[in-house]
């Protein structure tokens, strides 16, 4: 039987906690129905003071459910909290004792805080991936992946990817046949990537000041605006804004502005009959050549190709 402990931290996502318990309980019930013994012994590790009981208690698998952190500011404050620091210490000790470690969504940040992801491949929730990459450069982040296993550590993407994570763990510890049966019982399709769910505006909205700058920029794209203007719109210094936008989006301010212009240009090419010159002027480029260069850099396509997509769609 595999002993499992999950960290039930304050603010842990209720769905992630429930999925942890429900999937393993389903696996146990289906195993019993087929004449097998229980496969998993599941117990919570609840903060007691700021400790987690006896960290030397042997356990096969430690699971960290998603932590309900919605933006970069919440990530910083939550990870600095005493119970989160104690949780990171427990994870470090459990990993050193030979426990397998698994986490999903923003819970992956706690693994990185413990140092157990250094030099390993990992994934996390896609909309906090830029912050994760900036905060933990020693981790080889692959945010398009839904599930990543590197040695004794398995990580999963956003929110309900915790379900995929738990099915993966059932397959590893109790066999793929039981994992497939659990998936059928729960009416779940196994997924591989979170790329189809990525919304660029949500990534930018992970920081409220970046979201303010984005909204202001979209209303002023036709004018000659730059980094200082974006920073002023967010009431930040250019230096602070540059750092914040890098954390929230993984981009420089210049690249961020270029992408906004290209995204708006695509909308105009799809939804209006403006000539390319008119589109270029509408998004702040002085001539079509500058627009073509920006679209090639961001999309690998020309304005003519993008407009042709509209023609084929209709």
CSV table of N, CA and C in Angstrom, one decimal, residues 85-179:
chain,number,residue,atom,x,y,z
A,85,UNK,N,6.4,28.6,4.8
A,85,UNK,CA,7.9,28.4,5.0
A,85,UNK,C,8.0,27.0,5.7
A,86,UNK,N,7.2,26.7,6.6
A,86,UNK,CA,7.2,25.4,7.3
A,86,UNK,C,6.9,24.3,6.3
A,87,UNK,N,6.0,24.5,5.5
A,87,UNK,CA,5.6,23.5,4.5
A,87,UNK,C,6.8,23.3,3.5
A,88,UNK,N,7.5,24.3,3.1
A,88,UNK,CA,8.6,24.1,2.2
A,88,UNK,C,9.7,23.3,3.0
A,89,UNK,N,9.9,23.6,4.3
A,89,UNK,CA,10.9,22.9,5.0
A,89,UNK,C,10.5,21.4,5.1
A,90,UNK,N,9.2,21.1,5.3
A,90,UNK,CA,8.8,19.7,5.4
A,90,UNK,C,9.0,19.0,4.1
A,91,UNK,N,8.7,19.7,3.0
A,91,UNK,CA,8.9,19.1,1.7
A,91,UNK,C,10.4,18.7,1.4
A,92,UNK,N,11.3,19.6,1.9
A,92,UNK,CA,12.7,19.4,1.7
A,92,UNK,C,13.1,18.2,2.5
A,93,UNK,N,12.6,18.0,3.7
A,93,UNK,CA,13.0,16.9,4.6
A,93,UNK,C,12.4,15.6,4.0
A,94,UNK,N,11.1,15.7,3.5
A,94,UNK,CA,10.5,14.5,3.0
A,94,UNK,C,11.2,14.0,1.7
A,95,UNK,N,11.6,14.9,0.9
A,95,UNK,CA,12.4,14.6,-0.3
A,95,UNK,C,13.7,14.0,0.0
A,96,UNK,N,14.4,14.5,1.0
A,96,UNK,CA,15.7,14.0,1.5
A,96,UNK,C,15.5,12.6,2.0
A,97,UNK,N,14.3,12.3,2.6
A,97,UNK,CA,14.1,11.0,3.2
A,97,UNK,C,13.7,10.0,2.2
A,98,UNK,N,13.5,10.4,0.9
A,98,UNK,CA,13.2,9.5,-0.1
A,98,UNK,C,11.7,9.5,-0.6
A,99,UNK,N,10.9,10.4,-0.1
A,99,UNK,CA,9.5,10.5,-0.5
A,99,UNK,C,9.4,11.0,-1.9
A,100,UNK,N,8.4,10.5,-2.6
A,100,UNK,CA,8.1,11.1,-3.9
A,100,UNK,C,7.3,12.3,-3.7
A,101,UNK,N,7.5,13.4,-4.5
A,101,UNK,CA,6.8,14.7,-4.2
A,101,UNK,C,6.0,15.0,-5.5
A,102,UNK,N,4.8,15.5,-5.3
A,102,UNK,CA,3.9,15.9,-6.5
A,102,UNK,C,3.2,17.2,-6.1
A,103,UNK,N,2.9,18.0,-7.1
A,103,UNK,CA,2.2,19.3,-6.9
A,103,UNK,C,1.6,19.8,-8.2
A,104,UNK,N,0.6,20.6,-8.0
A,104,UNK,CA,0.0,21.2,-9.2
A,104,UNK,C,-0.2,22.7,-9.0
A,105,UNK,N,-0.5,23.4,-10.1
A,105,UNK,CA,-0.9,24.8,-10.1
A,105,UNK,C,0.1,25.6,-9.3
A,106,UNK,N,-0.3,26.5,-8.5
A,106,UNK,CA,0.6,27.4,-7.7
A,106,UNK,C,1.3,26.6,-6.6
A,107,UNK,N,0.8,25.4,-6.3
A,107,UNK,CA,1.5,24.6,-5.3
A,107,UNK,C,2.9,24.2,-5.7
A,108,UNK,N,3.2,24.3,-7.0
A,108,UNK,CA,4.5,24.0,-7.5
A,108,UNK,C,5.5,25.0,-7.0
A,109,UNK,N,5.0,26.2,-6.8
A,109,UNK,CA,5.9,27.3,-6.2
A,109,UNK,C,6.5,26.8,-4.9
A,110,UNK,N,5.7,26.1,-4.1
A,110,UNK,CA,6.2,25.6,-2.8
A,110,UNK,C,7.4,24.6,-3.0
A,111,UNK,N,7.3,23.8,-4.0
A,111,UNK,CA,8.4,22.8,-4.3
A,111,UNK,C,9.6,23.6,-4.7
A,112,UNK,N,9.5,24.6,-5.5
A,112,UNK,CA,10.6,25.4,-5.9
A,112,UNK,C,11.2,26.2,-4.7
A,113,UNK,N,10.4,26.6,-3.8
A,113,UNK,CA,10.9,27.3,-2.6
A,113,UNK,C,11.7,26.3,-1.8
A,114,UNK,N,11.3,25.0,-1.8
A,114,UNK,CA,12.1,24.0,-1.0
A,114,UNK,C,13.4,23.6,-1.7
A,115,UNK,N,13.6,24.1,-2.9
A,115,UNK,CA,14.8,23.8,-3.7
A,115,UNK,C,14.8,22.4,-4.3
A,116,UNK,N,13.7,21.7,-4.3
A,116,UNK,CA,13.7,20.3,-4.8
A,116,UNK,C,13.5,20.3,-6.3
A,117,UNK,N,13.2,21.4,-6.9
A,117,UNK,CA,13.1,21.5,-8.4
A,117,UNK,C,14.3,22.0,-9.1
A,118,UNK,N,15.3,22.4,-8.4
A,118,UNK,CA,16.5,22.9,-9.0
A,118,UNK,C,17.1,21.9,-10.0
A,119,UNK,N,17.4,22.4,-11.2
A,119,UNK,CA,17.9,21.6,-12.3
A,119,UNK,C,17.0,20.5,-12.8
A,120,UNK,N,15.7,20.5,-12.4
A,120,UNK,CA,14.7,19.6,-12.9
A,120,UNK,C,13.8,20.2,-13.8
A,121,UNK,N,13.1,19.4,-14.7
A,121,UNK,CA,12.0,19.9,-15.5
A,121,UNK,C,10.8,20.0,-14.6
A,122,UNK,N,10.0,21.0,-14.9
A,122,UNK,CA,8.7,21.2,-14.2
A,122,UNK,C,7.7,22.0,-15.0
A,123,UNK,N,6.5,21.9,-14.6
A,123,UNK,CA,5.5,22.8,-15.2
A,123,UNK,C,4.7,23.4,-14.0
A,124,UNK,N,3.9,24.4,-14.3
A,124,UNK,CA,3.0,25.1,-13.3
A,124,UNK,C,1.9,25.7,-14.0
A,125,UNK,N,1.0,26.4,-13.3
A,125,UNK,CA,-0.1,27.1,-13.9
A,125,UNK,C,0.4,28.1,-15.0
A,126,UNK,N,-0.2,28.0,-16.2
A,126,UNK,CA,0.4,28.8,-17.3
A,126,UNK,C,0.4,30.3,-17.1
A,127,UNK,N,-0.6,30.8,-16.3
A,127,UNK,CA,-0.7,32.2,-16.2
A,127,UNK,C,0.3,32.8,-15.2
A,128,UNK,N,0.9,32.0,-14.3
A,128,UNK,CA,1.9,32.4,-13.4
A,128,UNK,C,3.3,31.9,-13.9
A,129,UNK,N,3.4,31.3,-15.0
A,129,UNK,CA,4.7,30.8,-15.5
A,129,UNK,C,5.7,31.8,-15.7
A,130,UNK,N,5.4,33.0,-16.2
A,130,UNK,CA,6.5,34.0,-16.3
A,130,UNK,C,7.1,34.4,-14.9
A,131,UNK,N,6.3,34.6,-13.9
A,131,UNK,CA,6.8,34.9,-12.6
A,131,UNK,C,7.6,33.7,-12.1
A,132,UNK,N,7.1,32.5,-12.3
A,132,UNK,CA,7.9,31.3,-11.8
A,132,UNK,C,9.3,31.3,-12.5
A,133,UNK,N,9.3,31.5,-13.8
A,133,UNK,CA,10.6,31.5,-14.5
A,133,UNK,C,11.6,32.5,-14.0
A,134,UNK,N,11.1,33.7,-13.7
A,134,UNK,CA,11.9,34.8,-13.1
A,134,UNK,C,12.4,34.5,-11.7
A,135,UNK,N,11.5,33.9,-10.9
A,135,UNK,CA,11.8,33.6,-9.5
A,135,UNK,C,12.7,32.4,-9.3
A,136,UNK,N,12.6,31.4,-10.2
A,136,UNK,CA,13.4,30.2,-10.0
A,136,UNK,C,14.1,29.8,-11.3
A,137,UNK,N,15.2,30.6,-11.6
A,137,UNK,CA,15.9,30.3,-12.9
A,137,UNK,C,16.6,29.0,-12.9
A,138,UNK,N,16.8,28.3,-11.8
A,138,UNK,CA,17.4,27.0,-11.8
A,138,UNK,C,16.5,25.9,-12.2
A,139,UNK,N,15.2,26.2,-12.3
A,139,UNK,CA,14.2,25.2,-12.7
A,139,UNK,C,14.0,25.2,-14.2
A,140,UNK,N,14.0,24.1,-14.9
A,140,UNK,CA,13.8,24.0,-16.3
A,140,UNK,C,12.3,23.9,-16.6
A,141,UNK,N,11.7,25.1,-16.7
A,141,UNK,CA,10.2,25.2,-16.8
A,141,UNK,C,9.7,24.9,-18.2
A,142,UNK,N,8.7,24.1,-18.3
A,142,UNK,CA,8.1,23.8,-19.6
A,142,UNK,C,6.6,24.0,-19.4
A,143,UNK,N,6.1,25.3,-19.5
A,143,UNK,CA,4.8,25.6,-19.1
A,143,UNK,C,3.7,25.1,-20.0
A,144,UNK,N,4.1,24.7,-21.3
A,144,UNK,CA,3.1,24.1,-22.2
A,144,UNK,C,2.6,22.7,-21.7
A,145,UNK,N,3.5,22.0,-21.0
A,145,UNK,CA,3.2,20.7,-20.6
A,145,UNK,C,2.1,20.7,-19.5
A,146,UNK,N,1.2,19.7,-19.5
A,146,UNK,CA,0.3,19.6,-18.4
A,146,UNK,C,0.8,18.8,-17.3
A,147,UNK,N,1.6,17.7,-17.5
A,147,UNK,CA,2.2,16.9,-16.5
A,147,UNK,C,3.7,16.7,-16.8
A,148,UNK,N,4.6,16.9,-15.9
A,148,UNK,CA,6.0,16.7,-16.1
A,148,UNK,C,6.5,15.9,-14.9
A,149,UNK,N,7.2,14.8,-15.2
A,149,UNK,CA,7.9,14.0,-14.2
A,149,UNK,C,9.3,14.0,-14.4
A,150,UNK,N,10.1,14.4,-13.4
A,150,UNK,CA,11.5,14.4,-13.5
A,150,UNK,C,12.0,13.7,-12.2
A,151,UNK,N,12.5,12.4,-12.3
A,151,UNK,CA,12.9,11.7,-11.2
A,151,UNK,C,11.7,11.5,-10.2
A,152,UNK,N,11.9,11.8,-8.9
A,152,UNK,CA,10.9,11.5,-7.9
A,152,UNK,C,9.9,12.7,-7.8
A,153,UNK,N,9.9,13.6,-8.7
A,153,UNK,CA,9.1,14.8,-8.6
A,153,UNK,C,8.2,14.9,-9.8
A,154,UNK,N,6.9,15.1,-9.6
A,154,UNK,CA,5.9,15.3,-10.6
A,154,UNK,C,5.2,16.6,-10.4
A,155,UNK,N,5.0,17.4,-11.4
A,155,UNK,CA,4.3,18.6,-11.4
A,155,UNK,C,3.3,18.7,-12.4
A,156,UNK,N,2.2,19.5,-12.2
A,156,UNK,CA,1.1,19.6,-13.1
A,156,UNK,C,0.7,21.1,-13.3
A,157,UNK,N,0.0,21.4,-14.3
A,157,UNK,CA,-0.4,22.8,-14.7
A,157,UNK,C,-1.5,23.3,-13.9
A,158,UNK,N,-2.3,24.1,-14.5
A,158,UNK,CA,-3.3,25.0,-13.8
A,158,UNK,C,-4.5,24.2,-13.2
A,159,UNK,N,-4.8,24.6,-12.0
A,159,UNK,CA,-6.0,24.2,-11.3
A,159,UNK,C,-6.5,22.8,-11.5
A,160,UNK,N,-7.4,22.5,-12.4
A,160,UNK,CA,-7.9,21.2,-12.5
A,160,UNK,C,-7.0,20.2,-13.2
A,161,UNK,N,-5.8,20.6,-13.5
A,161,UNK,CA,-4.8,19.7,-13.9
A,161,UNK,C,-4.4,18.8,-12.8
A,162,UNK,N,-4.8,19.2,-11.6
A,162,UNK,CA,-4.6,18.3,-10.4
A,162,UNK,C,-5.3,16.9,-10.6
A,163,UNK,N,-6.4,16.9,-11.3
A,163,UNK,CA,-7.0,15.6,-11.6
A,163,UNK,C,-6.1,14.8,-12.5
A,164,UNK,N,-5.5,15.4,-13.5
A,164,UNK,CA,-4.6,14.6,-14.4
A,164,UNK,C,-3.4,14.2,-13.5
A,165,UNK,N,-2.9,15.0,-12.6
A,165,UNK,CA,-1.8,14.6,-11.8
A,165,UNK,C,-2.2,13.4,-10.9
A,166,UNK,N,-3.3,13.4,-10.3
A,166,UNK,CA,-3.7,12.3,-9.4
A,166,UNK,C,-3.9,11.0,-10.2
A,167,UNK,N,-4.4,11.1,-11.4
A,167,UNK,CA,-4.5,9.9,-12.3
A,167,UNK,C,-3.2,9.4,-12.7
A,168,UNK,N,-2.2,10.3,-12.9
A,168,UNK,CA,-0.9,9.9,-13.2
A,168,UNK,C,-0.3,9.1,-12.1
A,169,UNK,N,-0.5,9.6,-10.9
A,169,UNK,CA,0.1,9.0,-9.7
A,169,UNK,C,-0.6,7.6,-9.4
A,170,UNK,N,-1.9,7.5,-9.7
A,170,UNK,CA,-2.5,6.2,-9.5
A,170,UNK,C,-1.9,5.2,-10.5
A,171,UNK,N,-1.7,5.6,-11.7
A,171,UNK,CA,-1.0,4.8,-12.7
A,171,UNK,C,0.3,4.3,-12.3
A,172,UNK,N,1.1,5.2,-11.7
A,172,UNK,CA,2.5,4.9,-11.3
A,172,UNK,C,2.5,3.9,-10.1
A,173,UNK,N,1.6,4.1,-9.2
A,173,UNK,CA,1.7,3.3,-8.0
A,173,UNK,C,0.8,2.1,-7.9
A,174,UNK,N,-0.3,2.1,-8.7
A,174,UNK,CA,-1.2,1.0,-8.7
A,174,UNK,C,-1.5,0.4,-10.0
A,175,UNK,N,-0.8,0.9,-11.1
A,175,UNK,CA,-1.0,0.4,-12.4
A,175,UNK,C,-1.8,1.2,-13.3
A,176,UNK,N,-1.5,1.2,-14.6
A,176,UNK,CA,-2.2,2.0,-15.6
A,176,UNK,C,-3.6,1.5,-15.8
A,177,UNK,N,-3.8,0.2,-15.6
A,177,UNK,CA,-5.2,-0.4,-15.8
A,177,UNK,C,-6.2,0.2,-14.7
A,178,UNK,N,-5.7,0.4,-13.5
A,178,UNK,CA,-6.6,1.0,-12.5
A,178,UNK,C,-6.7,2.5,-12.8
A,179,UNK,N,-5.7,3.2,-13.2
A,179,UNK,CA,-5.8,4.6,-13.6
A,179,UNK,C,-6.8,4.8,-14.7
